Coordinates of N, CA and C in Angstrom, one line a residue:
X1 N -8.7 11.8 -6.6 CA -7.1 10.9 -7.0 C -6.0 11.2 -5.8
X2 N -5.3 10.6 -5.6 CA -4.3 10.9 -4.8 C -3.1 11.8 -5.8
X3 N -2.0 11.8 -4.9 CA -1.0 12.8 -5.6 C -0.3 11.5 -5.6
X4 N 1.6 11.4 -5.6 CA 1.8 10.5 -6.3 C 3.4 11.3 -5.2
X5 N 4.1 10.8 -4.4 CA 5.2 11.3 -3.7 C 6.4 10.1 -4.0
X6 N 7.9 10.7 -4.8 CA 8.8 10.3 -4.9 C 10.2 10.6 -3.9
X7 N 10.2 9.7 -3.2 CA 11.8 10.4 -2.5 C 12.9 9.8 -2.9
X8 N 14.3 10.0 -2.2 CA 15.5 9.1 -2.2 C 15.6 8.7 -1.0
X9 N 15.6 7.5 -1.2 CA 15.7 7.2 0.8 C 16.8 6.1 0.8
X10 N 18.0 6.0 1.1 CA 18.9 5.1 2.2 C 18.5 4.4 2.7
X11 N 18.6 3.0 1.6 CA 17.9 1.4 1.2 C 19.2 0.6 1.5
X12 N 19.4 0.8 2.9 CA 20.8 -0.4 2.8 C 20.8 -1.7 2.9
X13 N 20.1 -1.8 4.0 CA 19.5 -3.4 4.0 C 18.1 -3.6 4.9
X14 N 17.6 -5.3 4.8 CA 16.5 -5.7 4.6 C 15.9 -4.6 5.9
X15 N 16.7 -4.6 7.3 CA 15.7 -4.1 7.9 C 15.7 -2.5 7.9
X16 N 15.9 -1.9 7.2 CA 16.1 -0.2 6.9 C 14.4 0.1 5.9
X17 N 14.7 -1.3 4.7 CA 13.3 -1.6 4.4 C 11.9 -2.0 5.2
X18 N 12.5 -2.6 6.0 CA 10.8 -2.8 6.8 C 11.1 -2.1 7.6
X19 N 11.4 -1.4 8.2 CA 11.1 0.2 9.5 C 10.5 1.3 8.0
X20 N 11.0 1.7 7.0 CA 10.5 2.3 6.0 C 9.1 1.7 5.6
X21 N 8.6 0.1 5.2 CA 7.5 0.4 4.7 C 6.3 0.3 5.7
X22 N 6.9 -0.3 7.4 CA 5.9 0.1 8.6 C 6.1 1.6 8.5
X23 N 6.6 2.3 8.3 CA 6.2 3.6 9.2 C 5.5 4.2 7.4
X24 N 5.9 4.0 6.4 CA 4.5 4.3 5.6 C 3.3 3.5 5.6
X25 N 3.3 2.5 6.1 CA 2.2 2.0 5.8 C 0.8 2.4 7.4
X26 N 1.6 3.5 7.9 CA 0.7 3.7 9.5 C 0.2 5.4 8.4
X27 N 1.4 6.2 7.6 CA 0.0 7.3 6.8 C -1.3 7.2 6.4
X28 N -1.8 7.7 7.0 CA -3.4 7.9 6.5 C -3.8 8.6 5.0
X29 N -4.2 7.4 4.5 CA -4.8 7.7 3.3 C -4.0 7.6 1.9
X30 N -3.2 6.8 2.2 CA -2.7 6.4 1.1 C -2.8 5.2 0.4
X31 N -2.9 4.7 -0.5 CA -3.1 4.3 -1.9 C -2.2 2.9 -2.2
X32 N -0.8 3.1 -2.5 CA 0.2 2.3 -3.0 C 1.0 3.0 -2.3
X33 N 2.1 2.0 -2.2 CA 3.7 2.2 -1.9 C 4.6 1.3 -2.8
X34 N 5.6 1.4 -3.1 CA 6.5 0.7 -3.5 C 8.1 1.1 -3.2
X35 N 8.8 0.4 -3.5 CA 10.1 1.0 -2.9 C 11.2 -0.2 -4.1
X36 N 12.1 0.8 -4.8 CA 13.3 0.4 -5.4 C 14.2 0.4 -4.8
X37 N 14.8 -0.6 -4.3 CA 16.4 -0.7 -3.6 C 17.3 -0.4 -4.8
X38 N 17.1 -0.4 -5.9 CA 18.7 -0.2 -7.3 C 18.4 0.5 -7.1
X39 N 17.3 1.7 -6.8 CA 17.6 3.3 -7.1 C 17.4 4.1 -6.2
X40 N 17.0 3.4 -4.5 CA 17.0 4.1 -3.5 C 16.3 4.4 -3.6
X41 N 14.7 4.3 -4.0 CA 13.4 5.1 -4.5 C 12.4 4.5 -4.0
X42 N 11.9 5.6 -2.7 CA 10.2 5.2 -2.4 C 9.2 6.2 -3.1
X43 N 8.5 5.4 -3.4 CA 7.2 6.2 -4.4 C 5.5 5.4 -3.5
X44 N 5.3 6.7 -2.8 CA 3.8 6.4 -2.3 C 3.1 7.3 -3.1
X45 N 1.5 6.8 -3.3 CA 0.3 7.6 -3.9 C -1.0 7.3 -3.2
X46 N -2.0 9.1 -3.2 CA -2.3 8.6 -1.8 C -2.7 10.2 -1.3
X47 N -3.6 10.0 -0.8 CA -3.7 11.8 -0.3 C -3.0 12.5 0.4
X48 N -1.6 12.6 0.2 CA -0.4 12.4 1.4 C 0.6 14.0 0.6
X49 N 2.0 14.7 1.2 CA 2.2 15.6 0.7 C 4.0 14.3 0.6
X50 N 4.3 15.1 -0.2 CA 6.2 15.2 0.3 C 6.6 15.6 1.6
X51 N 6.2 16.7 2.0 CA 6.7 16.8 3.2 C 6.3 15.9 4.8
X52 N 4.7 15.5 4.3 CA 4.7 14.4 5.1 C 5.1 13.2 4.7
X53 N 5.1 12.4 4.2 CA 6.4 11.5 4.0 C 7.2 11.5 4.7
X54 N 8.0 12.5 4.0 CA 9.9 12.6 4.6 C 9.9 13.0 6.4
X55 N 8.6 13.6 6.5 CA 8.5 14.0 8.4 C 8.6 12.2 8.9
X56 N 7.8 11.7 7.8 CA 7.1 10.2 8.8 C 9.0 9.5 9.0
X57 N 9.2 9.5 8.0 CA 10.8 9.4 7.7 C 12.3 9.3 8.5
X58 N 11.9 10.5 8.7 CA 12.7 11.2 9.2 C 12.4 10.9 10.9
X59 N 11.2 10.4 11.5 CA 10.8 9.9 12.9 C 11.8 8.7 12.7
X60 N 11.7 7.6 12.2 CA 12.1 6.7 12.2 C 13.8 6.7 11.9
X61 N 14.3 8.2 11.4 CA 15.7 8.3 11.8 C 16.8 7.6 9.9
X62 N 16.0 8.3 9.1 CA 16.0 8.2 7.7 C 15.7 9.6 7.1
X63 N 16.7 9.7 6.3 CA 16.9 10.9 5.0 C 15.8 10.6 4.1
X64 N 14.9 11.8 4.0 CA 14.5 11.2 2.9 C 14.4 12.4 1.8
X65 N 14.4 12.5 0.5 CA 14.7 14.3 -0.1 C 13.9 13.7 -1.5
X66 N 13.2 14.6 -1.5 CA 12.1 14.6 -2.7 C 13.2 14.0 -4.2
X67 N 12.5 13.5 -4.8 CA 13.4 12.5 -6.2 C 13.4 13.5 -7.1
X68 N 12.4 14.9 -7.2 CA 12.9 16.2 -8.2 C 14.3 16.8 -7.9
X69 N 14.4 16.4 -6.4 CA 15.7 17.2 -6.4 C 16.8 16.6 -6.6
X70 N 17.3 15.5 -6.6 CA 17.8 14.3 -6.9 C 18.1 14.6 -8.6
X71 N 17.3 14.7 -9.3 CA 17.4 14.9 -10.3 C 17.3 15.8 -11.3
X72 N 18.3 16.9 -10.8 CA 18.2 18.0 -11.6 C 19.3 18.6 -12.7
X73 N 19.6 17.5 -13.0 CA 20.8 17.2 -14.5 C 19.7 16.5 -15.8
X74 N 18.5 16.1 -15.4 CA 17.6 15.5 -16.6 C 16.3 17.3 -17.2
X75 N 16.8 18.2 -16.6 CA 16.4 19.1 -17.6 C 16.8 19.6 -19.0

């Protein structure tokens, strides 16, 4: 069973979302992926690490941060 990676990414327009999805689809060993445009959240499950997905998104010029890092107020 893979892990779930949740990232905060700026999803400004349809073109951005298409680029992000295209980049995510190229990652090996992913099982599912989802984008929540209201929360600016990208979720990927599979045999991937947070760092791996962030690196892929940075290659296409997208800043991404781990979702947990943006939710510090919930503790």
